[in-house]
Every structure is written in structure tokens, then in C-alpha cells.
Amino acid sequence: MTNQPSPCLIVIFGASGDLTKRKLIPALYDLYVGKQLSENFAVLGVSRSELPDDQFRARLEEFAKQFAHKFDEQTWREFVGRVYYHATDSTKAEGYPGLKKRMAELATKHKTSENALLYLAMAPHLYEPTIDQISAHQMITEGKSWCSINHDNPPWQRIIVEKPFGNDLTSAGHLNRVLGRVFEEESIYRIDHYMGKETVQNLLVFRFANAIFEPLWNRNYIDHVQVTATEAVGVEGRGGYYDSPSGGSMRDMVSTHLLQVMALVAMEPPVSMRDSDIRMEKFKILSAVRQPMPDEVPDVAVRGQYGSGDMNGKQLPAYRDEPGVAPDSQTETYAAMKLFVDTWRWQGVPFYLRSGKRMAKKTTEIVVYFKSTPHCLFREEACKILNPNQIVINVQPDEGIRLRFEGKVPGPGMNIKDVVMDFDYGKQFNAKPPEAYATLLLDAIRGDQTLYKHREEIGEAWRIVQPVLDYWQEHPVDDQSSYASGSWGPPAADAMLKRDGRHWHNA
Ligand code: BG6
């Protein structure tokens, strides 16, 4: 891994899709504005529709205005002058000689030294045929030249693969093998954009750059941990994708983003900040997560679908009435799961994960609930309302960390109330955190895999959720409209925690 971003040509397959317009190009533009890219870089968008460079650039501009941190006409013109488009079907051999020629021209023009970052931003069923063609046309040379530029440093080619990474353990294993036939593991970047979020990365600093939290970070002091990612929006026009075999909250959010976040909360201190050391610790935690037995699933997992509802004065449809969704769909828009990590540190401490669409508000947070004091010194009445300490890590919005503890209410008597010590990212650093995609793209260009997933992590994540997915498939339910739009999710999820004498942190 090097710290300086090297020259490179970024090739985005699936360039006419939403991800390119809304995330990738605005992120690359932000990096350009921040002078974080090498002077020698270019972007080539690849998709099937015929489009001249100018029209492609014009389409990108309206989204960059909306999604980039700071849009400036002059800087955009400089940036977009390095963005090109090439129409071809990346799953078919015919287009590759032309694509390789175009890449070689751009590599020469922009002196990108033949380094290539290939980004699969297309529908997942196109991954395998595209990877096969990339291989058949010798675009991956591992240190050798794929065109005829002379260079001092051996060139690299890396591939970023978007989620969904398969839709179950078997298909994910297959995709890993397909990638592995063509790329070394060090060149495969399996992206999870939650790992690029500033507050998620701050978990490592919070835990391992401070001495006061780590001694408490174990089963002796922690009662349980909640990881929540809720959204106020529904499927928003993505009904077709969401209602497919890759969709649903368990696959879309829990098996990916939430398990990654949980791994950072639970992992042991790595021996160094090297990417391999951090990924090894994450993998160890995922591999220690107990897999539920099929008959345990109803007790440890909850699913739900949003019903219709009124949010902010607007009447919204139920999930099954959304465009692209089957009227008898079984796809869950809410999933919650209770997990145990079988290690010395975490034995007996439940981790509750949940995610849902069309819920009361958008929030991603980690809440660490500590155990109660061993003995209460105060009046019986005061003791009844004492709350255990909590650390609330707000990933988004209102990025920050809040420590809740008990304080004395001023005045006579010993009245006790919850108080909060508040670290607010925005106020403290007076800066907006970078977009997750900007962080992750820059890491891939630098060759830093810390925030990307190893193949083994993917396998473990599927292993953990597969029994639940199988059980749900084998036990369809008639009416999944189990929570109202704008609520905190299905009553069954509240009941799951209530059975354990706990409740969700709905704040
Ligand atoms: C994506 C999911 O990975 O994450 C979407 O596919 C979800 O369904 C999105 O809306 C949420 O991301 P964020 O960054 O807005 O929390």
C-alpha cells in the first residue's frame, strides 16, 4: 500500500446507472476539488447506450450540483474534461478490442501509467460475464503491461465490486471463485459504503486511541449492544430491485452494513493498523458469531413489511402497493436479529441488529448499554428510575458520540436524572465529513483495503444470516404489513427485546 494516490484510469462499468451519477462521480469530483487525486487520472464510463462524451458529461453535471460537497463551474469543467464515455456491452466479447483501444488512448493522453481501477456498478447478474470478458481480453496483467506504454513502475489493475455480493452463501462463494480466477485477493475491493462513513471509522479511534473505554468493553461491564439503521424513506422507485432475490432488509442492510459495523464494535485490538490486521480481527469476530439453529429463528429474528401510512401530511402506499413489488411479496422491509459472539470477551452479551425502511426517522446508531451498578445507594424511589449508562454512537445524521449517565438534579434532596455528555462532530471539527464513496475510492486508488471486505468476511456474513433467510423462505406469512409507515417497526421486534427484559433505543 502507498499513501500517495497513483496515476490511474478509472473504468466504471454500468456508467448510465444511478450509482455513477449520484455517488461515484460526485465523490471523484470532491476528491479532485480537494486535490486528492493524482494529476494524471481519467474516468471512462462504460455502458450499453450510445452517448457522446458531451452528453454523458452534461447528465453528470446536474447530479454533481446536487450531490457534490461544493460545486464550482470552473472546477467542474476542468474535472469533467477528464471524464469520457464508451458505449459497449461489457458482457460481450465484440466490444472489447474497441474498449481496450479507447483505454489505451486515454492512458497515453492522461499519462495514467496503465494503472486501472475497474468498478462494477452494474446489475449483479452482469458481474460474472463482465469479469470473464475482462479476463479473456487480458486486461488484468498483474504487473505487466496491457497496452504498450513504457513505464518505470509495474502497473496495477484493481476491481471494485458493489453489493449485493451474491444473494446467499452459495452464490457469494461462486462470485468469489469467479473473481479469484482472474484477480489476486489483493486486487479485489468488495465495497461496503458504511465502512467509508467517518463515524464508522472513528470507532477504531474511539476504542483504540483511548485508554478509558477499552477496560470496560467486555461482558463484565456491557449488558448488550444495539446496532440500528433505520430509514424514513420506502423503496423509492427501486421496488423492482428490492423485491428481487437480492433484496429485503436482511440481505440489503443486516448481512452487509450492520454486520460490518458490529464487527468493528466487537473486534479485538488489531496488532497494527495494517489493512490485513484489521480485516483479520473483523473476520475473527464474524466467525465467532453463533449461527442460529432453524428452530431458534422465530426467537432471534423478526421480519416485517411496511403498511400504508401518513408521514408529514402525505399518504404513502404500503410496500406491496409500491411499483415493481408483487402484491403477495414476502420480501421484508424490516429485519431484526439477536446475535451472540462466542468469545471470552463477549460470552452472553446479546448484539441486537435492526434495519427498516419507512420508519419513524432516519438514523444509524450504535448503542452500548452498560450493566447497572451492583448496589443502589439511593432512596428506593430513586433507585427504581436509575438508568444504566449508555454510549450512543451516532453514525448519521448528527454524527457524534453521546455518553449518558445519571446526574443529581440541582436543589434539595437527592433527585437523579439522565444527563448527556455530547461530542458533536460538526461542532468540534467545524467540517462536513467526506462522502463515504470519496473515502473508499481514494483508498482503492492508494491500494488500501482496510475498509473493504475480505472474501472470508463475506462468507461468514452469509453463514450468519442464512438460517434466517432459509426459515423465512420456508415459512411464508400471509400478511406482512406488520408495521405502520412512520412507526418504529413491528411489535414482534419490541417483543423480542421485552422477552429479554430490554427495549429498543428509539430516540
Ligand atoms: C444501501 C441499500 O446499501 O444503503 C439501500 O441498498 C439503503 O437500500 C442505503 O437505502 C442506505 O445508505 P445510507 O448511507 O443512506 O444509510
Coordinates of C-alpha atoms and ligand atoms in Angstrom, one line a residue:
M1 CA 0.0 0.0 0.0
T2 CA 1.2 3.5 -0.8
N3 CA 0.0 6.8 0.7
Q4 CA 0.1 8.8 -2.5
P5 CA -2.7 8.3 -5.0
S6 CA -1.0 7.0 -8.1
P7 CA -2.0 7.9 -11.6
C8 CA -4.9 5.8 -12.8
L9 CA -7.7 5.3 -15.3
I10 CA -11.0 4.6 -13.5
V11 CA -13.3 2.5 -15.7
I12 CA -16.9 2.4 -14.5
F13 CA -19.0 -0.4 -15.9
G14 CA -22.7 0.5 -15.5
A15 CA -22.0 4.1 -16.1
S16 CA -25.5 5.1 -17.0
G17 CA -26.9 3.9 -13.7
D18 CA -27.8 5.8 -10.6
L19 CA -24.7 4.9 -8.5
T20 CA -22.4 6.6 -11.1
K21 CA -24.5 9.8 -11.2
R22 CA -25.4 10.1 -7.6
K23 CA -22.3 8.8 -5.8
L24 CA -19.2 7.9 -7.8
I25 CA -18.8 11.0 -10.0
P26 CA -19.7 13.5 -7.2
A27 CA -17.2 11.6 -4.9
L28 CA -14.5 11.8 -7.6
Y29 CA -15.2 15.4 -8.2
D30 CA -14.9 16.1 -4.4
L31 CA -11.6 14.3 -4.4
Y32 CA -10.5 16.4 -7.4
V33 CA -11.6 19.7 -5.6
G34 CA -9.6 18.6 -2.5
K35 CA -6.6 17.9 -4.7
Q36 CA -6.5 14.3 -3.5
L37 CA -6.2 12.7 -6.9
S38 CA -3.0 12.4 -8.9
E39 CA -2.8 15.0 -11.7
N40 CA -2.8 12.0 -14.0
F41 CA -6.2 10.5 -13.9
A42 CA -9.1 10.0 -16.1
V43 CA -12.5 8.4 -15.9
L44 CA -14.1 6.2 -18.5
G45 CA -17.8 5.4 -18.2
V46 CA -18.9 2.2 -19.9
S47 CA -22.5 1.3 -20.7
R48 CA -24.6 0.0 -23.5
S49 CA -26.5 3.1 -24.6
E50 CA -24.9 5.2 -27.3
L51 CA -23.9 8.6 -25.9
P52 CA -21.3 11.1 -26.9
D53 CA -18.9 12.2 -24.2
D54 CA -20.5 15.7 -24.1
Q55 CA -24.0 14.3 -23.4
F56 CA -22.6 12.0 -20.7
R57 CA -20.9 14.9 -19.0
A58 CA -24.0 17.1 -19.2
R59 CA -26.0 14.3 -17.5
L60 CA -23.5 14.1 -14.7
E61 CA -23.4 17.8 -14.1
E62 CA -26.9 18.1 -12.7
F63 CA -26.2 15.4 -10.2
A64 CA -22.8 16.8 -9.3
K65 CA -24.5 20.1 -8.5
Q66 CA -26.9 18.3 -6.2
F67 CA -24.6 15.8 -4.5
A68 CA -21.0 17.2 -4.5
H69 CA -19.9 19.0 -1.4
K70 CA -19.1 22.2 -3.1
F71 CA -19.9 22.7 -6.8
D72 CA -18.0 25.3 -8.8
E73 CA -18.5 25.7 -12.6
Q74 CA -14.8 26.3 -13.4
T75 CA -13.5 23.4 -11.4
W76 CA -16.2 21.1 -12.7
R77 CA -15.2 22.0 -16.3
E78 CA -11.6 21.1 -15.5
F79 CA -12.7 17.9 -13.9
V80 CA -15.2 16.7 -16.4
G81 CA -12.7 17.3 -19.2
R82 CA -11.1 14.0 -17.9
V83 CA -14.4 12.1 -17.9
Y84 CA -15.2 10.1 -21.0
Y85 CA -17.8 7.6 -22.2
H86 CA -17.6 4.4 -24.2
A87 CA -20.7 2.6 -25.4
T88 CA -20.4 -1.2 -25.4
D89 CA -22.0 -4.3 -23.9
S90 CA -19.4 -5.3 -21.3
T91 CA -20.7 -8.9 -21.2
K92 CA -20.0 -9.5 -24.9
A93 CA -16.6 -10.1 -26.5
E94 CA -17.2 -8.0 -29.6
G95 CA -16.8 -4.7 -27.8
Y96 CA -13.5 -5.4 -26.0
P97 CA -11.0 -4.6 -28.8
G98 CA -12.6 -1.1 -29.1
L99 CA -12.7 -0.7 -25.3
K100 CA -9.1 -1.6 -24.9
K101 CA -8.1 0.8 -27.7
R102 CA -10.0 3.6 -26.0
M103 CA -8.5 2.8 -22.6
A104 CA -5.0 2.8 -24.2
E105 CA -5.6 6.2 -25.9
L106 CA -6.8 7.7 -22.6
A107 CA -3.9 6.1 -20.7
T108 CA -1.5 7.8 -23.1
K109 CA -3.3 11.1 -23.1
H110 CA -3.6 11.4 -19.3
K111 CA -0.3 9.6 -18.5
T112 CA -2.1 7.2 -16.2
S113 CA 0.7 4.8 -16.4
E114 CA -1.6 1.8 -17.2
N115 CA -2.9 1.6 -13.7
A116 CA -6.6 0.8 -14.0
L117 CA -9.4 0.8 -11.3
L118 CA -12.3 -1.2 -12.7
Y119 CA -15.6 -0.5 -11.0
L120 CA -18.6 -2.9 -11.3
A121 CA -21.5 -0.6 -10.8
M122 CA -24.0 -2.6 -12.8
A123 CA -26.8 -5.1 -12.1
P124 CA -25.2 -8.1 -10.2
H125 CA -26.2 -10.7 -12.9
L126 CA -23.8 -8.9 -15.2
Y127 CA -20.8 -9.3 -12.9
E128 CA -19.7 -12.7 -14.0
P129 CA -19.9 -12.3 -17.8
T130 CA -18.1 -9.0 -17.5
I131 CA -15.3 -10.4 -15.3
D132 CA -15.0 -13.3 -17.8
Q133 CA -14.6 -10.9 -20.7
I134 CA -12.1 -8.7 -18.7
S135 CA -10.1 -11.9 -18.3
A136 CA -10.5 -13.2 -21.8
H137 CA -9.2 -9.9 -23.2
Q138 CA -6.2 -9.8 -20.9
M139 CA -7.0 -6.6 -19.2
I140 CA -5.5 -7.9 -16.0
T141 CA -1.8 -8.4 -16.2
E142 CA -0.7 -8.2 -12.6
G143 CA 2.3 -6.1 -13.1
K144 CA 2.7 -6.5 -16.8
S145 CA 1.6 -4.0 -19.5
W146 CA -1.9 -4.4 -21.1
C147 CA -1.1 -1.8 -23.7
S148 CA 2.3 -0.6 -25.0
I149 CA 3.2 2.3 -22.8
N150 CA 6.7 2.3 -21.3
H151 CA 6.6 2.7 -17.5
D152 CA 9.0 2.6 -14.6
N153 CA 6.7 1.2 -12.0
P154 CA 4.8 -2.0 -12.7
P155 CA 1.2 -1.1 -13.4
W156 CA -1.7 -2.4 -11.3
Q157 CA -5.3 -3.3 -12.0
R158 CA -7.9 -3.4 -9.3
I159 CA -11.6 -4.2 -9.3
I160 CA -14.3 -2.7 -7.0
V161 CA -17.3 -4.9 -6.7
E162 CA -20.6 -3.4 -5.4
K163 CA -23.1 -5.1 -3.3
P164 CA -25.2 -7.3 -3.4
F165 CA -22.3 -9.8 -3.3
G166 CA -24.4 -12.8 -4.2
N167 CA -27.8 -13.4 -2.6
D168 CA -26.9 -16.3 -0.4
L169 CA -23.9 -18.3 0.8
T170 CA -23.7 -20.4 -2.3
S171 CA -23.9 -17.6 -4.9
A172 CA -21.5 -15.4 -2.9
G173 CA -19.0 -18.4 -2.9
H174 CA -19.4 -18.7 -6.6
L175 CA -18.8 -15.0 -7.2
N176 CA -15.7 -15.2 -5.0
R177 CA -14.4 -18.0 -7.2
V178 CA -15.2 -16.2 -10.4
L179 CA -13.2 -13.2 -9.2
G180 CA -10.5 -15.3 -7.8
R181 CA -9.8 -16.9 -11.2
V182 CA -9.0 -13.5 -12.6
F183 CA -7.8 -11.3 -9.7
E184 CA -5.5 -11.8 -6.8
E185 CA -7.3 -11.2 -3.5
E186 CA -5.1 -8.0 -3.0
S187 CA -6.7 -6.6 -6.2
I188 CA -10.3 -7.3 -5.2
Y189 CA -12.1 -4.5 -3.4
R190 CA -15.6 -5.6 -2.1
I191 CA -17.2 -2.3 -1.2
D192 CA -19.5 -1.7 1.8
H193 CA -20.2 2.0 1.8
Y194 CA -20.9 2.1 5.6
M195 CA -17.2 1.3 6.2
G196 CA -16.4 4.6 4.4
K197 CA -18.5 6.7 6.8
E198 CA -16.4 8.9 9.0
T199 CA -18.1 7.9 12.3
V200 CA -17.8 4.2 11.5
Q201 CA -14.0 4.6 11.0
N202 CA -14.0 6.7 14.2
L203 CA -15.0 3.6 16.1
L204 CA -11.4 2.4 15.7
V205 CA -10.0 5.6 17.1
F206 CA -12.6 5.7 19.9
R207 CA -11.8 2.2 21.0
F208 CA -8.1 2.0 20.4
A209 CA -6.8 5.5 20.9
N210 CA -8.4 6.0 24.3
A211 CA -7.5 4.1 27.5
I212 CA -10.7 4.7 29.4
F213 CA -13.2 2.7 27.3
E214 CA -11.4 -0.5 26.4
P215 CA -11.2 -1.9 30.0
L216 CA -15.0 -1.7 30.1
W217 CA -15.5 -3.1 26.7
N218 CA -16.5 -6.6 27.6
R219 CA -19.0 -8.9 29.2
N220 CA -18.2 -7.8 32.7
Y221 CA -19.5 -4.3 32.1
I222 CA -21.6 -4.3 29.0
D223 CA -25.1 -5.6 29.2
H224 CA -25.9 -5.6 25.5
V225 CA -25.3 -3.7 22.2
Q226 CA -27.8 -2.4 19.7
V227 CA -26.9 -1.5 16.1
T228 CA -29.7 0.3 14.3
A229 CA -30.0 1.6 10.7
T230 CA -33.5 2.9 10.0
E231 CA -34.7 5.0 7.1
A232 CA -37.8 7.2 6.8
V233 CA -38.0 6.5 3.1
G234 CA -39.5 3.5 1.5
V235 CA -38.2 1.7 -1.6
E236 CA -38.4 4.9 -3.6
G237 CA -38.7 3.6 -7.1
R238 CA -36.3 0.7 -6.5
G239 CA -39.2 -1.7 -6.0
G240 CA -38.1 -4.0 -8.8
Y241 CA -34.7 -4.5 -7.4
Y242 CA -35.7 -4.6 -3.8
D243 CA -38.4 -7.2 -4.4
S244 CA -35.8 -9.5 -6.2
P245 CA -33.9 -12.4 -4.7
S246 CA -31.1 -9.9 -3.7
G247 CA -33.5 -7.6 -1.9
G248 CA -35.0 -7.3 1.5
S249 CA -33.7 -5.8 4.7
M250 CA -31.8 -8.9 5.9
R251 CA -29.7 -9.1 2.7
D252 CA -29.6 -5.4 1.8
M253 CA -28.6 -4.0 5.2
V254 CA -28.2 -6.5 8.0
S255 CA -25.9 -9.1 6.3
T256 CA -23.8 -6.2 4.9
H257 CA -23.6 -2.9 6.7
L258 CA -24.8 -3.9 10.1
L259 CA -22.6 -6.9 10.5
Q260 CA -19.6 -4.8 9.4
V261 CA -20.4 -2.2 12.0
M262 CA -20.9 -4.8 14.6
A263 CA -17.5 -6.4 13.8
L264 CA -15.8 -3.1 14.4
V265 CA -17.6 -2.7 17.8
A266 CA -16.7 -6.2 18.9
M267 CA -13.3 -6.9 17.4
E268 CA -10.1 -7.3 19.4
P269 CA -7.4 -4.7 19.1
P270 CA -5.5 -5.4 15.9
V271 CA -1.8 -5.8 16.2
S272 CA -1.3 -2.9 13.8
M273 CA -3.3 -0.6 11.6
R274 CA -2.3 -2.6 8.6
D275 CA -5.3 -3.5 6.4
S276 CA -4.6 -7.2 6.8
D277 CA -4.5 -7.0 10.6
I278 CA -7.8 -5.1 10.8
R279 CA -9.6 -7.3 8.4
M280 CA -8.3 -10.4 10.3
E281 CA -9.8 -9.1 13.5
K282 CA -13.2 -8.4 11.8
F283 CA -13.2 -11.8 10.3
K284 CA -12.4 -13.4 13.7
I285 CA -15.5 -11.7 15.2
L286 CA -17.8 -12.7 12.4
S287 CA -16.6 -16.3 12.5
A288 CA -17.3 -16.3 16.3
V289 CA -20.9 -15.2 15.8
R290 CA -23.2 -18.1 16.7
Q291 CA -25.3 -19.4 13.8
P292 CA -29.0 -19.7 14.9
M293 CA -30.5 -23.2 14.7
P294 CA -33.6 -23.3 12.4
D295 CA -36.0 -23.8 15.4
E296 CA -34.4 -20.8 17.2
V297 CA -35.2 -18.4 14.3
P298 CA -38.6 -17.2 15.5
D299 CA -37.0 -16.2 18.8
V300 CA -33.9 -14.5 17.4
A301 CA -35.2 -12.8 14.2
V302 CA -38.1 -10.6 13.2
R303 CA -39.2 -9.5 9.8
G304 CA -41.9 -7.1 8.7
Q305 CA -43.3 -5.1 5.8
Y306 CA -44.4 -1.5 6.0
G307 CA -48.1 -0.8 5.6
S308 CA -49.5 2.4 4.3
G309 CA -49.4 5.5 6.4
D310 CA -49.4 9.2 6.7
M311 CA -46.0 10.8 7.0
N312 CA -45.6 14.5 7.2
G313 CA -49.1 15.0 5.9
K314 CA -48.5 12.7 2.9
Q315 CA -50.4 9.5 2.4
L316 CA -47.9 6.8 1.5
P317 CA -48.6 3.3 0.0
A318 CA -47.9 0.0 1.7
Y319 CA -44.9 -1.9 0.4
R320 CA -47.0 -4.4 -1.5
D321 CA -48.6 -1.5 -3.4
E322 CA -45.3 0.0 -4.5
P323 CA -44.4 -0.1 -8.2
G324 CA -42.4 -3.2 -9.1
V325 CA -43.4 -5.0 -6.0
A326 CA -45.5 -8.2 -6.2
P327 CA -48.9 -7.9 -4.4
D328 CA -48.2 -11.0 -2.4
S329 CA -44.5 -10.2 -1.9
Q330 CA -42.7 -11.9 1.0
T331 CA -39.7 -9.6 0.9
E332 CA -39.1 -8.0 4.3
T333 CA -38.6 -4.2 4.6
Y334 CA -37.7 -4.6 8.2
A335 CA -35.3 -7.1 9.8
A336 CA -34.0 -7.5 13.3
M337 CA -31.7 -10.2 14.7
K338 CA -30.3 -11.1 18.0
L339 CA -26.7 -12.4 17.9
F340 CA -24.2 -13.8 20.3
V341 CA -20.4 -13.7 19.8
D342 CA -18.8 -16.8 21.2
T343 CA -15.6 -15.4 22.6
W344 CA -14.2 -14.8 26.1
R345 CA -14.8 -11.1 25.8
W346 CA -18.5 -11.3 24.6
Q347 CA -19.9 -14.5 26.1
G348 CA -23.6 -14.0 26.9
V349 CA -23.8 -10.4 25.6
P350 CA -26.5 -10.0 23.0
F351 CA -26.0 -7.9 20.0
Y352 CA -29.3 -6.7 18.6
L353 CA -29.2 -5.6 15.0
R354 CA -32.2 -4.0 13.2
S355 CA -32.9 -2.1 10.0
G356 CA -36.1 -1.0 8.3
K357 CA -37.5 1.3 5.7
R358 CA -40.3 3.8 6.2
M359 CA -39.7 4.0 9.9
A360 CA -40.1 6.9 12.3
K361 CA -36.8 8.6 11.2
K362 CA -33.5 8.1 9.5
T363 CA -30.9 7.1 12.0
T364 CA -27.9 4.9 12.2
E365 CA -26.5 4.4 15.6
I366 CA -24.7 2.0 17.9
V367 CA -25.9 2.0 21.5
V368 CA -23.7 0.3 24.1
Y369 CA -25.8 -0.4 27.2
F370 CA -23.7 -0.9 30.4
K371 CA -24.8 -3.1 33.3
S372 CA -26.5 -1.5 36.3
T373 CA -24.5 -0.6 39.4
P374 CA -24.1 -3.6 41.7
H375 CA -25.8 -1.9 44.5
C376 CA -28.1 1.2 44.7
L377 CA -27.3 3.6 47.5
F378 CA -30.2 6.0 47.0
R379 CA -33.8 6.1 48.1
E380 CA -35.9 3.2 46.9
E381 CA -37.8 5.6 44.6
A382 CA -34.7 7.0 43.0
C383 CA -33.2 3.5 42.6
K384 CA -36.3 2.5 40.6
I385 CA -35.6 5.1 37.9
L386 CA -31.9 4.7 37.7
N387 CA -30.8 4.0 34.1
P388 CA -27.8 2.1 33.2
N389 CA -25.0 4.1 31.4
Q390 CA -25.1 4.2 27.7
I391 CA -22.7 5.2 25.0
V392 CA -24.6 6.2 21.9
I393 CA -22.5 6.5 18.7
N394 CA -24.5 8.4 16.1
V395 CA -23.3 7.3 12.7
Q396 CA -25.7 9.6 10.9
P397 CA -27.3 12.1 10.9
D398 CA -26.0 14.3 13.8
E399 CA -22.7 12.4 13.8
G400 CA -21.2 12.2 17.2
I401 CA -20.8 10.3 20.4
R402 CA -23.0 10.7 23.5
L403 CA -22.3 9.4 26.9
R404 CA -25.4 9.1 29.1
F405 CA -25.1 8.9 32.8
E406 CA -27.0 9.8 35.9
G407 CA -26.7 13.2 37.5
K408 CA -28.1 15.0 40.5
V409 CA -30.9 17.4 39.8
P410 CA -29.9 20.8 41.5
G411 CA -31.8 21.6 44.6
P412 CA -32.6 19.9 47.9
G413 CA -32.9 16.2 48.2
M414 CA -31.2 13.6 46.1
N415 CA -33.1 13.6 42.8
I416 CA -31.5 11.8 40.0
K417 CA -31.8 12.3 36.2
D418 CA -30.3 11.1 33.0
V419 CA -27.7 13.6 31.6
V420 CA -25.7 13.6 28.4
M421 CA -22.1 14.4 27.6
D422 CA -22.1 15.2 24.0
F423 CA -19.4 15.1 21.3
D424 CA -20.7 16.6 18.1
Y425 CA -18.6 16.0 15.0
G426 CA -19.8 19.1 13.1
K427 CA -19.3 21.5 16.0
Q428 CA -16.0 20.0 17.2
F429 CA -14.2 19.9 13.8
N430 CA -16.3 22.5 12.0
A431 CA -16.2 20.4 8.9
K432 CA -18.6 18.3 7.0
P433 CA -17.4 14.6 6.9
P434 CA -16.4 13.4 3.4
E435 CA -18.8 11.2 1.5
A436 CA -18.2 7.5 2.2
Y437 CA -17.6 6.9 -1.6
A438 CA -14.9 9.5 -1.7
T439 CA -13.0 7.9 1.1
L440 CA -13.4 4.4 -0.3
L441 CA -12.4 5.4 -3.9
L442 CA -9.3 7.1 -2.7
D443 CA -8.4 4.1 -0.6
A444 CA -8.7 1.8 -3.6
I445 CA -6.5 4.1 -5.7
R446 CA -4.0 4.0 -2.9
G447 CA -4.2 0.3 -2.6
D448 CA -5.5 0.3 1.0
Q449 CA -8.0 -2.5 1.6
T450 CA -8.7 -1.7 5.3
L451 CA -12.3 -0.6 4.7
Y452 CA -13.1 -3.2 2.1
K453 CA -14.3 -6.7 2.8
H454 CA -12.2 -9.9 2.5
R455 CA -13.7 -12.9 0.8
E456 CA -13.8 -14.7 4.1
E457 CA -15.8 -11.9 5.8
I458 CA -18.4 -12.2 3.0
G459 CA -18.7 -15.9 3.6
E460 CA -19.1 -15.5 7.4
A461 CA -21.8 -12.8 6.9
W462 CA -23.8 -15.2 4.8
R463 CA -23.3 -18.1 7.2
I464 CA -24.7 -16.0 10.0
V465 CA -27.9 -14.9 8.2
Q466 CA -28.5 -17.9 6.0
P467 CA -30.6 -19.9 8.6
V468 CA -32.9 -17.0 9.0
L469 CA -33.3 -16.5 5.2
D470 CA -34.0 -20.2 4.8
Y471 CA -36.5 -20.3 7.6
W472 CA -38.3 -17.2 6.3
Q473 CA -38.5 -18.7 2.8
E474 CA -39.9 -22.0 4.1
H475 CA -42.4 -20.2 6.3
P476 CA -44.2 -17.5 4.2
V477 CA -46.6 -15.3 6.1
D478 CA -49.9 -14.1 4.7
D479 CA -50.0 -10.6 5.9
Q480 CA -46.6 -8.9 6.3
S481 CA -48.0 -5.4 6.7
S482 CA -46.8 -5.7 10.1
Y483 CA -45.8 -2.1 10.9
A484 CA -47.3 1.2 10.0
S485 CA -45.2 3.6 7.9
G486 CA -43.6 6.1 10.3
S487 CA -43.5 3.8 13.3
W488 CA -40.6 2.1 15.0
G489 CA -41.2 -1.3 13.3
P490 CA -43.2 -4.4 14.0
P491 CA -44.4 -5.1 17.6
A492 CA -42.8 -8.5 17.3
A493 CA -39.4 -6.8 17.4
D494 CA -40.3 -5.0 20.6
A495 CA -41.5 -8.3 22.0
M496 CA -38.1 -9.9 21.2
L497 CA -36.3 -7.4 23.4
K498 CA -39.1 -7.4 26.0
R499 CA -38.6 -11.2 26.5
D500 CA -35.0 -10.3 27.5
G501 CA -36.1 -7.5 29.8
R502 CA -34.8 -4.9 27.4
H503 CA -36.2 -2.3 24.9
W504 CA -35.0 -0.7 21.7
H505 CA -33.3 2.7 21.9
N506 CA -36.0 4.6 19.9
A507 CA -34.8 8.2 20.1
Ligands
BG6_1 C1 -27.8 0.7 0.5 C2 -29.0 0.0 0.5 O1 -26.7 -0.1 0.6 O2 -27.8 1.6 1.7 C3 -30.2 0.9 0.4 O3 -29.0 -0.8 -0.7 C4 -30.2 1.9 1.6 O4 -31.5 0.2 0.4 C5 -28.8 2.5 1.7 O5 -31.2 2.9 1.4 C6 -28.7 3.3 3.0 O6 -27.5 4.0 2.9 P1 -27.3 5.3 3.8 O7 -25.8 5.7 3.6 O8 -28.2 6.4 3.3 O9 -27.6 5.0 5.2

